[in-house]
Short mmCIF file of C-alpha atoms and ligand atoms in Angstrom, two decimals:
data_model
loop_
_atom_site.label_atom_id
_atom_site.label_comp_id
_atom_site.label_asym_id
_atom_site.label_seq_id
_atom_site.Cartn_x
_atom_site.Cartn_y
_atom_site.Cartn_z
CA MET A 1 -17.11 18.55 0.16
CA ARG A 2 -17.83 15.33 -1.59
CA ARG A 3 -14.94 15.35 -4.07
CA ARG A 4 -12.30 16.89 -1.90
CA ALA A 5 -9.87 14.28 -3.18
CA GLY A 6 -10.13 16.12 -6.61
CA PHE A 7 -7.66 18.66 -5.30
CA ALA A 8 -4.87 16.18 -4.78
CA ILE A 9 -5.17 15.12 -8.37
CA ALA A 10 -5.78 18.48 -10.06
CA ILE A 11 -2.97 20.72 -8.50
CA PRO A 12 0.01 18.49 -9.04
CA PHE A 13 -1.20 17.97 -12.49
CA LEU A 14 -1.29 21.66 -13.25
CA VAL A 15 2.12 22.32 -11.66
CA LEU A 16 3.62 19.61 -13.81
CA ASN A 17 1.93 21.00 -16.82
CA VAL A 18 3.40 24.43 -16.34
CA THR A 19 6.81 23.23 -15.78
CA HIS A 20 6.56 21.01 -18.79
CA LEU A 21 5.41 23.93 -20.97
CA GLN A 22 7.95 26.44 -19.81
CA ALA A 23 10.60 24.10 -21.11
CA GLN A 24 9.07 24.18 -24.77
CA SER A 25 10.23 26.36 -27.40
CA VAL A 26 8.35 29.61 -28.06
CA HIS A 27 7.04 28.63 -31.43
CA ALA A 28 6.02 25.03 -30.75
CA ASP A 29 2.70 24.63 -32.59
CA THR A 30 1.20 22.41 -30.06
CA ASN A 31 1.39 25.35 -27.50
CA GLY A 32 -0.51 27.77 -29.44
CA PRO A 33 0.44 31.19 -30.73
CA ALA A 34 3.55 32.90 -29.22
CA TRP A 35 1.47 35.57 -27.49
CA LEU A 36 -0.24 32.93 -25.40
CA LEU A 37 2.96 31.57 -23.87
CA PRO A 38 3.36 34.28 -21.12
CA TYR A 39 -0.11 33.50 -19.90
CA ARG A 40 0.51 30.02 -19.12
CA GLU A 41 2.20 30.64 -15.66
CA PRO A 42 -0.36 33.25 -14.45
CA SER A 43 -3.24 31.02 -15.66
CA ALA A 44 -1.87 28.07 -13.76
CA ARG A 45 -1.68 30.31 -10.63
CA LEU A 46 -5.23 31.47 -11.09
CA ILE A 47 -6.48 28.01 -11.46
CA GLY A 48 -4.45 26.64 -8.55
CA GLU A 49 -5.59 29.55 -6.25
CA ALA A 50 -9.22 28.86 -7.15
CA LEU A 51 -8.91 25.20 -6.67
CA GLY A 52 -6.85 25.40 -3.62
CA SER A 53 -9.79 26.23 -1.30
CA THR A 54 -13.56 26.18 -1.11
CA PHE A 55 -13.63 30.03 -0.64
CA ALA A 56 -16.20 30.59 -3.49
CA TRP A 57 -18.71 27.92 -2.07
CA ASP A 58 -18.17 29.16 1.52
CA ARG A 59 -18.98 32.68 0.39
CA LEU A 60 -22.08 31.54 -1.28
CA ALA A 61 -23.20 29.58 1.69
CA VAL A 62 -22.80 32.79 3.87
CA LEU A 63 -24.95 34.78 1.28
CA THR A 64 -27.68 32.12 0.93
CA ASP A 65 -27.74 30.91 4.50
CA THR A 66 -27.57 34.37 6.27
CA ILE A 67 -29.53 36.60 3.72
CA GLY A 68 -31.49 33.98 1.89
CA HIS A 69 -33.50 34.71 -1.37
CA ARG A 70 -33.40 38.12 -2.77
CA LEU A 71 -36.47 39.20 -4.72
CA SER A 72 -36.32 42.86 -6.06
CA GLY A 73 -37.60 45.52 -3.63
CA THR A 74 -37.06 43.38 -0.57
CA PRO A 75 -34.92 44.20 2.50
CA ALA A 76 -33.06 40.93 1.87
CA LEU A 77 -31.77 42.28 -1.52
CA GLU A 78 -30.61 45.45 0.06
CA ARG A 79 -28.77 43.47 2.82
CA ALA A 80 -27.18 41.43 0.07
CA ILE A 81 -25.94 44.68 -1.73
CA GLN A 82 -24.65 46.06 1.52
CA TRP A 83 -22.88 42.71 2.27
CA ALA A 84 -21.35 42.58 -1.09
CA VAL A 85 -19.86 46.14 -0.82
CA ALA A 86 -18.38 45.33 2.54
CA GLU A 87 -16.96 42.02 1.36
CA MET A 88 -15.49 43.46 -1.84
CA THR A 89 -13.89 46.16 0.10
CA ARG A 90 -12.41 43.59 2.45
CA ASP A 91 -11.00 41.51 -0.52
CA GLY A 92 -9.12 44.80 -1.57
CA LEU A 93 -11.09 45.42 -4.77
CA GLU A 94 -10.76 49.04 -6.15
CA ASN A 95 -13.60 51.51 -6.71
CA VAL A 96 -16.06 49.45 -4.90
CA HIS A 97 -19.43 51.28 -5.06
CA THR A 98 -23.09 50.93 -5.73
CA GLU A 99 -25.11 52.45 -8.68
CA ARG A 100 -28.66 53.23 -7.88
CA VAL A 101 -31.36 51.50 -9.78
CA MET A 102 -35.31 51.82 -9.19
CA VAL A 103 -36.66 48.37 -9.40
CA PRO A 104 -40.40 47.00 -9.43
CA ARG A 105 -41.59 45.49 -6.17
CA TRP A 106 -43.92 42.51 -6.84
CA VAL A 107 -45.24 40.92 -3.71
CA ARG A 108 -46.53 37.37 -3.68
CA GLY A 109 -48.62 37.21 -0.57
CA ASN A 110 -50.39 34.09 0.42
CA GLU A 111 -51.50 31.77 -2.36
CA SER A 112 -52.97 28.38 -2.99
CA ALA A 113 -54.65 26.17 -5.56
CA GLU A 114 -56.82 23.38 -5.00
CA ILE A 115 -58.99 20.94 -7.05
CA VAL A 116 -62.54 21.20 -5.44
CA GLU A 117 -64.11 18.74 -8.02
CA PRO A 118 -64.20 15.66 -8.45
CA ALA A 119 -62.48 15.42 -5.06
CA ARG A 120 -60.57 17.91 -2.91
CA HIS A 121 -56.80 17.96 -3.44
CA SER A 122 -54.48 20.60 -2.57
CA MET A 123 -51.98 21.43 -5.40
CA VAL A 124 -48.43 22.50 -4.85
CA MET A 125 -48.17 25.76 -6.70
CA LEU A 126 -46.29 29.06 -7.24
CA GLY A 127 -47.85 32.21 -8.54
CA LEU A 128 -45.99 33.57 -11.70
CA GLY A 129 -43.98 36.62 -11.16
CA ASN A 130 -45.70 39.81 -12.09
CA SER A 131 -49.09 38.05 -11.84
CA VAL A 132 -52.15 40.03 -10.50
CA GLY A 133 -53.99 38.36 -7.50
CA THR A 134 -57.39 37.00 -7.32
CA PRO A 135 -60.33 38.53 -5.31
CA PRO A 136 -59.95 37.43 -1.57
CA GLU A 137 -62.46 34.54 -2.09
CA GLY A 138 -60.46 33.34 -5.04
CA VAL A 139 -61.28 32.27 -8.62
CA GLN A 140 -63.22 29.03 -8.88
CA ALA A 141 -63.90 27.61 -12.40
CA GLU A 142 -63.81 24.59 -14.53
CA VAL A 143 -60.55 23.58 -16.00
CA LEU A 144 -59.63 23.39 -19.66
CA VAL A 145 -56.55 21.55 -20.45
CA VAL A 146 -54.63 22.43 -23.65
CA HIS A 147 -51.21 21.46 -24.89
CA SER A 148 -50.35 24.23 -27.39
CA PHE A 149 -51.55 27.71 -28.52
CA GLU A 150 -53.04 26.22 -31.55
CA GLU A 151 -55.05 23.84 -29.53
CA LEU A 152 -56.15 26.76 -27.33
CA ASP A 153 -57.24 28.81 -30.28
CA ALA A 154 -59.13 25.93 -31.81
CA GLN A 155 -61.06 25.55 -28.61
CA ALA A 156 -61.56 29.32 -28.07
CA ALA A 157 -65.28 28.99 -27.37
CA SER A 158 -64.59 26.46 -24.44
CA ALA A 159 -62.06 28.75 -22.84
CA ARG A 160 -64.68 31.39 -21.67
CA GLY A 161 -65.06 31.47 -17.97
CA ARG A 162 -62.59 28.62 -17.45
CA ILE A 163 -59.16 28.21 -15.95
CA VAL A 164 -56.97 27.35 -18.92
CA PHE A 165 -54.16 24.88 -17.93
CA PHE A 166 -51.20 24.71 -20.35
CA ASN A 167 -49.87 21.13 -19.90
CA VAL A 168 -46.74 21.13 -22.00
CA PRO A 169 -44.07 18.83 -20.95
CA PHE A 170 -40.59 20.37 -20.73
CA THR A 171 -38.31 20.03 -23.79
CA THR A 172 -35.92 23.01 -23.61
CA TYR A 173 -36.30 26.18 -21.67
CA GLY A 174 -36.53 28.28 -24.77
CA GLU A 175 -39.34 26.06 -26.25
CA THR A 176 -41.42 25.57 -23.21
CA VAL A 177 -41.14 28.94 -21.35
CA ARG A 178 -43.52 30.74 -23.77
CA PHE A 179 -46.36 28.97 -22.08
CA ARG A 180 -45.40 30.55 -18.81
CA SER A 181 -44.67 33.98 -20.12
CA ALA A 182 -47.35 34.42 -22.94
CA GLY A 183 -49.97 31.76 -21.82
CA PRO A 184 -51.84 33.92 -19.45
CA SER A 185 -52.74 36.72 -21.95
CA ARG A 186 -53.42 34.16 -24.76
CA ALA A 187 -55.88 32.49 -22.44
CA ALA A 188 -57.43 35.72 -21.16
CA ARG A 189 -58.07 36.95 -24.97
CA HIS A 190 -60.56 33.87 -25.12
CA GLY A 191 -62.33 34.93 -21.97
CA ALA A 192 -60.46 32.66 -19.45
CA VAL A 193 -60.58 33.76 -15.83
CA ALA A 194 -57.20 32.23 -14.67
CA SER A 195 -54.27 30.57 -16.19
CA LEU A 196 -52.26 27.58 -14.96
CA VAL A 197 -48.90 26.30 -16.43
CA ARG A 198 -47.23 22.96 -15.95
CA SER A 199 -43.91 23.96 -14.20
CA VAL A 200 -41.20 24.85 -16.72
CA GLY A 201 -38.73 22.13 -15.95
CA PRO A 202 -38.16 18.53 -16.16
CA ALA A 203 -40.42 16.55 -13.80
CA GLY A 204 -39.01 16.77 -10.34
CA LEU A 205 -40.35 15.59 -6.86
CA ARG A 206 -43.55 17.69 -7.00
CA THR A 207 -41.59 20.90 -7.18
CA PRO A 208 -43.30 24.09 -8.58
CA HIS A 209 -41.30 26.45 -10.67
CA THR A 210 -41.99 30.25 -10.65
CA GLY A 211 -40.81 32.69 -13.22
CA GLY A 212 -42.09 35.89 -14.83
CA LEU A 213 -44.97 36.27 -17.09
CA GLN A 214 -45.66 39.13 -19.57
CA TYR A 215 -49.05 40.48 -20.01
CA ALA A 216 -50.00 41.68 -23.49
CA GLY A 217 -51.40 45.06 -23.72
CA ASP A 218 -54.53 43.89 -25.49
CA ALA A 219 -55.70 41.24 -23.07
CA PRO A 220 -57.27 41.42 -19.64
CA LYS A 221 -54.77 40.61 -16.85
CA ILE A 222 -55.81 37.39 -15.32
CA PRO A 223 -54.02 35.66 -12.31
CA ALA A 224 -51.59 32.94 -13.33
CA ALA A 225 -49.65 30.12 -11.44
CA ALA A 226 -47.39 27.18 -12.04
CA ILE A 227 -48.31 23.76 -10.84
CA THR A 228 -46.16 20.72 -10.41
CA ALA A 229 -45.77 18.06 -13.10
CA GLU A 230 -47.42 15.61 -10.79
CA ASP A 231 -50.52 17.59 -10.34
CA GLY A 232 -50.57 18.43 -14.00
CA ASP A 233 -50.50 14.75 -14.81
CA ARG A 234 -53.51 14.23 -12.52
CA LEU A 235 -55.54 17.01 -14.23
CA GLN A 236 -54.54 15.43 -17.55
CA ARG A 237 -55.69 12.00 -16.71
CA MET A 238 -59.06 13.33 -15.41
CA ALA A 239 -59.53 15.52 -18.54
CA ALA A 240 -58.83 12.48 -20.71
CA ARG A 241 -61.58 10.64 -18.83
CA LYS A 242 -63.78 13.69 -19.51
CA THR A 243 -64.18 14.07 -15.72
CA LYS A 244 -65.39 17.58 -14.84
CA ILE A 245 -62.51 19.32 -12.93
CA VAL A 246 -63.09 22.46 -10.87
CA VAL A 247 -60.15 24.34 -9.37
CA ARG A 248 -60.00 27.15 -7.03
CA LEU A 249 -57.08 29.58 -7.11
CA ARG A 250 -56.34 32.16 -4.36
CA MET A 251 -53.56 34.64 -4.88
CA GLU A 252 -52.68 37.87 -3.02
CA ALA A 253 -50.07 38.92 -5.50
CA ARG A 254 -49.82 42.60 -6.22
CA PHE A 255 -47.27 45.44 -7.20
CA GLU A 256 -46.27 48.03 -4.69
CA ALA A 257 -44.40 51.36 -5.47
CA ASP A 258 -40.99 50.90 -7.11
CA ALA A 259 -38.11 50.50 -4.65
CA GLU A 260 -34.59 51.71 -4.65
CA SER A 261 -31.98 49.09 -5.30
CA ALA A 262 -28.49 49.10 -6.97
CA ASN A 263 -25.98 47.31 -9.00
CA VAL A 264 -22.81 46.53 -7.07
CA ILE A 265 -19.39 47.23 -8.77
CA GLY A 266 -15.84 46.47 -7.81
CA GLU A 267 -12.61 46.64 -10.01
CA ILE A 268 -9.12 45.66 -10.46
CA ARG A 269 -7.86 48.81 -12.30
CA GLY A 270 -5.75 48.17 -15.33
CA ARG A 271 -2.04 48.91 -15.10
CA GLU A 272 -1.73 50.31 -18.60
CA PHE A 273 -5.12 51.11 -20.12
CA PRO A 274 -7.37 51.55 -17.09
CA ASP A 275 -10.15 53.12 -19.22
CA GLU A 276 -10.52 49.93 -21.15
CA ILE A 277 -12.83 47.49 -19.39
CA VAL A 278 -13.56 43.90 -19.20
CA VAL A 279 -16.95 43.18 -17.32
CA VAL A 280 -17.76 40.00 -15.67
CA GLY A 281 -20.90 39.42 -13.48
CA GLY A 282 -24.22 37.83 -12.61
CA HIS A 283 -27.40 38.98 -10.88
CA LEU A 284 -27.75 39.40 -7.16
CA ASP A 285 -31.52 39.37 -7.15
CA SER A 286 -33.43 36.06 -7.21
CA TRP A 287 -36.92 34.68 -6.92
CA ASP A 288 -38.58 34.56 -3.53
CA VAL A 289 -38.26 30.81 -3.17
CA GLY A 290 -35.22 28.65 -2.29
CA THR A 291 -32.20 30.79 -1.50
CA GLY A 292 -31.18 31.77 -5.21
CA ALA A 293 -28.02 29.74 -4.93
CA THR A 294 -27.74 28.55 -8.40
CA ASP A 295 -29.92 31.46 -9.94
CA ASP A 296 -27.89 33.39 -9.47
CA GLY A 297 -25.83 33.73 -6.37
CA GLY A 298 -23.23 31.33 -7.69
CA GLY A 299 -22.79 33.32 -10.86
CA CYS A 300 -22.28 36.47 -8.70
CA ILE A 301 -19.73 34.79 -6.54
CA VAL A 302 -17.68 32.97 -9.29
CA THR A 303 -17.41 36.16 -11.33
CA TRP A 304 -16.39 38.25 -8.33
CA GLU A 305 -14.04 35.43 -7.18
CA ALA A 306 -12.09 36.06 -10.42
CA LEU A 307 -11.16 39.59 -9.21
CA ARG A 308 -10.48 38.41 -5.63
CA ILE A 309 -7.97 35.83 -6.87
CA MET A 310 -6.15 38.31 -9.24
CA LYS A 311 -6.02 40.59 -6.26
CA LYS A 312 -4.66 37.98 -3.82
CA LEU A 313 -2.02 36.86 -6.45
CA ASN A 314 -1.15 40.41 -7.25
CA LEU A 315 -1.92 40.04 -10.87
CA ARG A 316 -2.87 43.29 -12.41
CA PRO A 317 -3.77 43.16 -16.11
CA ARG A 318 -3.13 45.86 -18.58
CA ARG A 319 -6.93 46.78 -18.65
CA THR A 320 -9.45 47.01 -15.88
CA VAL A 321 -11.58 44.08 -14.82
CA ARG A 322 -14.95 45.05 -13.42
CA VAL A 323 -17.31 42.85 -11.56
CA VAL A 324 -21.03 43.90 -11.69
CA LEU A 325 -23.69 42.25 -9.55
CA PHE A 326 -26.75 43.32 -11.42
CA THR A 327 -30.08 43.88 -9.73
CA ASN A 328 -33.60 42.93 -10.91
CA GLU A 329 -32.70 40.46 -13.66
CA GLU A 330 -35.68 38.23 -12.71
CA ASN A 331 -38.64 40.43 -12.88
CA GLY A 332 -37.66 43.66 -14.72
CA GLY A 333 -34.05 43.51 -16.12
CA ARG A 334 -33.62 47.11 -14.84
CA GLY A 335 -30.13 46.42 -13.51
CA GLY A 336 -28.85 45.55 -17.02
CA THR A 337 -30.62 48.53 -18.64
CA ALA A 338 -29.38 50.96 -15.91
CA TYR A 339 -25.78 49.66 -16.32
CA ARG A 340 -25.94 50.52 -20.02
CA ASP A 341 -27.36 53.89 -19.46
CA THR A 342 -25.10 54.82 -16.57
CA HIS A 343 -21.95 53.76 -18.56
CA ARG A 344 -23.08 54.81 -22.12
CA ASP A 345 -20.20 57.11 -22.48
CA GLU A 346 -17.62 54.33 -21.86
CA LEU A 347 -19.52 51.37 -23.55
CA ALA A 348 -17.07 51.81 -26.63
CA LYS A 349 -14.14 51.09 -24.23
CA HIS A 350 -15.81 47.69 -23.02
CA VAL A 351 -13.60 45.18 -24.42
CA MET A 352 -15.74 42.17 -23.48
CA MET A 353 -18.53 41.39 -21.22
CA LEU A 354 -19.03 37.97 -19.52
CA GLU A 355 -22.16 36.72 -17.63
CA SER A 356 -22.57 33.67 -15.50
CA ASP A 357 -26.32 32.89 -15.15
CA GLY A 358 -26.51 29.14 -16.15
CA GLY A 359 -25.56 27.62 -12.74
CA VAL A 360 -21.98 26.96 -11.37
CA PHE A 361 -21.98 23.17 -12.13
CA ARG A 362 -18.93 21.45 -13.80
CA PRO A 363 -17.73 24.11 -16.30
CA VAL A 364 -17.06 23.13 -19.88
CA GLY A 365 -15.95 26.54 -21.25
CA VAL A 366 -17.48 29.57 -22.55
CA GLY A 367 -20.06 30.58 -25.13
CA PHE A 368 -18.86 33.53 -27.26
CA THR A 369 -20.38 36.00 -29.57
CA GLY A 370 -18.10 38.30 -31.44
CA SER A 371 -16.14 38.54 -34.62
CA ASP A 372 -14.17 35.60 -36.12
CA ALA A 373 -10.97 37.17 -35.30
CA ALA A 374 -11.95 37.53 -31.61
CA ARG A 375 -13.24 33.96 -31.66
CA ASP A 376 -9.69 32.72 -32.66
CA THR A 377 -8.17 34.58 -29.75
CA VAL A 378 -10.73 33.27 -27.33
CA LYS A 379 -10.21 29.75 -28.49
CA ALA A 380 -6.50 30.09 -27.94
CA ILE A 381 -7.03 31.39 -24.41
CA ALA A 382 -9.44 28.59 -23.71
CA THR A 383 -6.67 25.97 -24.32
CA LEU A 384 -5.20 27.40 -20.96
CA LEU A 385 -8.22 25.68 -19.26
CA SER A 386 -7.82 22.30 -20.77
CA GLY A 387 -6.20 21.03 -17.45
CA ILE A 388 -9.76 21.35 -15.84
CA ALA A 389 -11.59 20.38 -19.06
CA ALA A 390 -13.02 23.74 -19.47
CA ASP A 391 -11.72 24.68 -22.88
CA GLN A 392 -14.66 24.61 -25.15
CA VAL A 393 -15.79 27.70 -27.02
CA SER A 394 -19.24 27.38 -28.29
CA PRO A 395 -21.35 29.84 -30.15
CA GLY A 396 -23.85 32.17 -28.41
CA GLY A 397 -22.34 33.91 -25.51
CA GLY A 398 -24.28 36.65 -23.58
CA GLY A 399 -26.87 37.04 -20.96
CA ALA A 400 -29.92 39.09 -20.01
CA ASP A 401 -27.96 41.54 -17.79
CA ILE A 402 -25.04 42.27 -20.23
CA GLY A 403 -27.47 42.20 -23.15
CA PRO A 404 -28.58 45.79 -23.17
CA SER A 405 -24.88 47.06 -23.24
CA VAL A 406 -23.60 44.35 -25.64
CA GLN A 407 -26.53 45.17 -28.13
CA GLU A 408 -25.99 48.96 -28.00
CA ALA A 409 -22.18 48.99 -28.43
CA HIS A 410 -21.65 45.58 -30.17
CA ILE A 411 -19.45 44.33 -27.37
CA PRO A 412 -17.81 40.79 -27.61
CA ALA A 413 -20.04 38.84 -25.18
CA MET A 414 -19.30 35.61 -23.27
CA SER A 415 -21.29 33.35 -20.92
CA LEU A 416 -19.89 30.81 -18.73
CA ASP A 417 -20.84 27.42 -20.00
CA VAL A 418 -21.52 24.54 -17.58
CA ASP A 419 -23.00 21.06 -17.48
CA GLY A 420 -26.67 22.01 -17.92
CA SER A 421 -28.19 18.84 -16.76
CA LYS A 422 -29.21 19.81 -13.42
CA TYR A 423 -30.01 23.51 -13.75
CA PHE A 424 -33.62 23.41 -14.89
CA LEU A 425 -34.53 20.82 -12.21
CA ILE A 426 -34.08 23.39 -9.50
CA HIS A 427 -34.43 26.75 -11.50
CA HIS A 428 -36.85 29.09 -9.84
CA THR A 429 -37.86 26.44 -7.17
CA PRO A 430 -37.84 26.07 -3.44
CA ALA A 431 -35.01 23.50 -4.12
CA ASP A 432 -32.61 26.15 -5.48
CA THR A 433 -30.31 25.83 -2.34
CA ILE A 434 -26.50 25.56 -2.11
CA ASP A 435 -26.39 21.72 -1.32
CA LYS A 436 -26.90 21.21 -5.19
CA ILE A 437 -23.60 22.85 -5.70
CA ASP A 438 -20.29 21.07 -5.47
CA PRO A 439 -17.38 23.31 -4.13
CA VAL A 440 -14.94 21.80 -6.49
CA GLU A 441 -17.20 22.37 -9.62
CA MET A 442 -17.73 25.77 -8.37
CA ALA A 443 -14.01 26.49 -7.89
CA LYS A 444 -13.38 25.38 -11.47
CA CYS A 445 -16.13 27.91 -12.59
CA ALA A 446 -14.20 30.68 -10.79
CA ALA A 447 -10.96 29.54 -12.37
CA THR A 448 -12.49 29.48 -15.82
CA VAL A 449 -13.84 33.16 -15.40
CA ALA A 450 -10.50 34.23 -13.87
CA VAL A 451 -8.36 32.99 -16.70
CA MET A 452 -10.75 34.33 -19.34
CA ALA A 453 -11.03 37.70 -17.83
CA PHE A 454 -7.36 38.06 -16.99
CA VAL A 455 -5.98 37.15 -20.33
CA VAL A 456 -8.55 39.10 -22.25
CA ALA A 457 -7.81 42.08 -20.09
CA ASP A 458 -4.06 41.72 -20.43
CA LEU A 459 -3.71 41.01 -24.14
CA PRO A 460 -1.03 43.00 -25.82
CA GLN A 461 -3.64 44.22 -28.47
CA ARG A 462 -7.28 44.78 -27.61
CA LEU A 463 -9.61 41.87 -28.33
CA ALA A 464 -10.88 42.40 -31.91
CA ARG A 465 -14.40 43.70 -32.26
ZN1 ZN B 501 -30.77 34.07 -13.50
#
């Protein structure tokens, strides 16, 4: 609600823009290719509708306040799925249904980590997703601090019987996340009894970041947890002084039997080529901390919002636009693979897939992976978003949920690109709550997805492969 005044500026600007453009001649270079012109008016309406209310933010608030976080296999995720079906139906979307997916059920249980030597200090921690637990009395051992896999290998002899702590400050997610995902097995190969990782995110206010680990097949499974940057720094200082550090880790983490879950689907059926499909979506599951507002409730709502707005404005594109709320992205990716398998016969008719899983902060445009010809078309469409400064097209579109389908059928892929400065501060933490999300920025995200999805679905000729 902080930037409510933004509406007053944005909407008259758009209206002016449209009126101005409609007065231009068809072939004016500054207005882009002739095929784009008919899309100026509907795009302005889509943007105006998205920015004309806080509907998306309000809907995300209902999801995150009344259901909360949504880990795979929990009743909360099932409630979210049923809620989404009911709300999509109420929006007037078509072909609303669920598609069954069996998902892993990892249970965190109680957990704690404390320094017991040289002085007792309780650390703020989160067990890593898919970790095994400790014996009930915990695992207590001396800590070995390392800063890279190379350093661990060089000190292999001192890792035996220790708790290995990977203290690697955050640079980018891609660079740093490997210590969370692969670190435990790397440490276990050298005989470590447990593994700690500095939270994968910029230093926050003593906030731990969870996230999945992947055990290698050739190493014992040892329990693993993330600790905060502040506690990591404390261990680091003591290690530098050659102080003996002993930590006790207790985790009840375990797997239970796979549970039934589902992807949620809703559509605006195409008026000319209903068998050709543009997919937009995010993942409805989340980690079991915070409320999964940014990761990825927001992505679900802004992609779904694209269809709600089209329906409300009675804009029915030539091809079908389908929203998919995928299940189990965080600790299994089974929603994405199930979608590919369930829809294998129609993947060739998927025109484009867009995923929003990078937050719903101020949008800057889209990432796109596809042919040069398709990129030219997408760049022209993006100019329709210049009024909200979301007109960039960068390389590398895609996402974990659409990935399996995109790779199998070489489908042009998009991701919603937003200001990424805040995402990793709250990603996978107890601080992933809706108060970090601005209603106007979120409305602009919905507008960006709506314009992209609508125009790609309506193009006179199918988007090039
Ligand atoms: Zn996510």
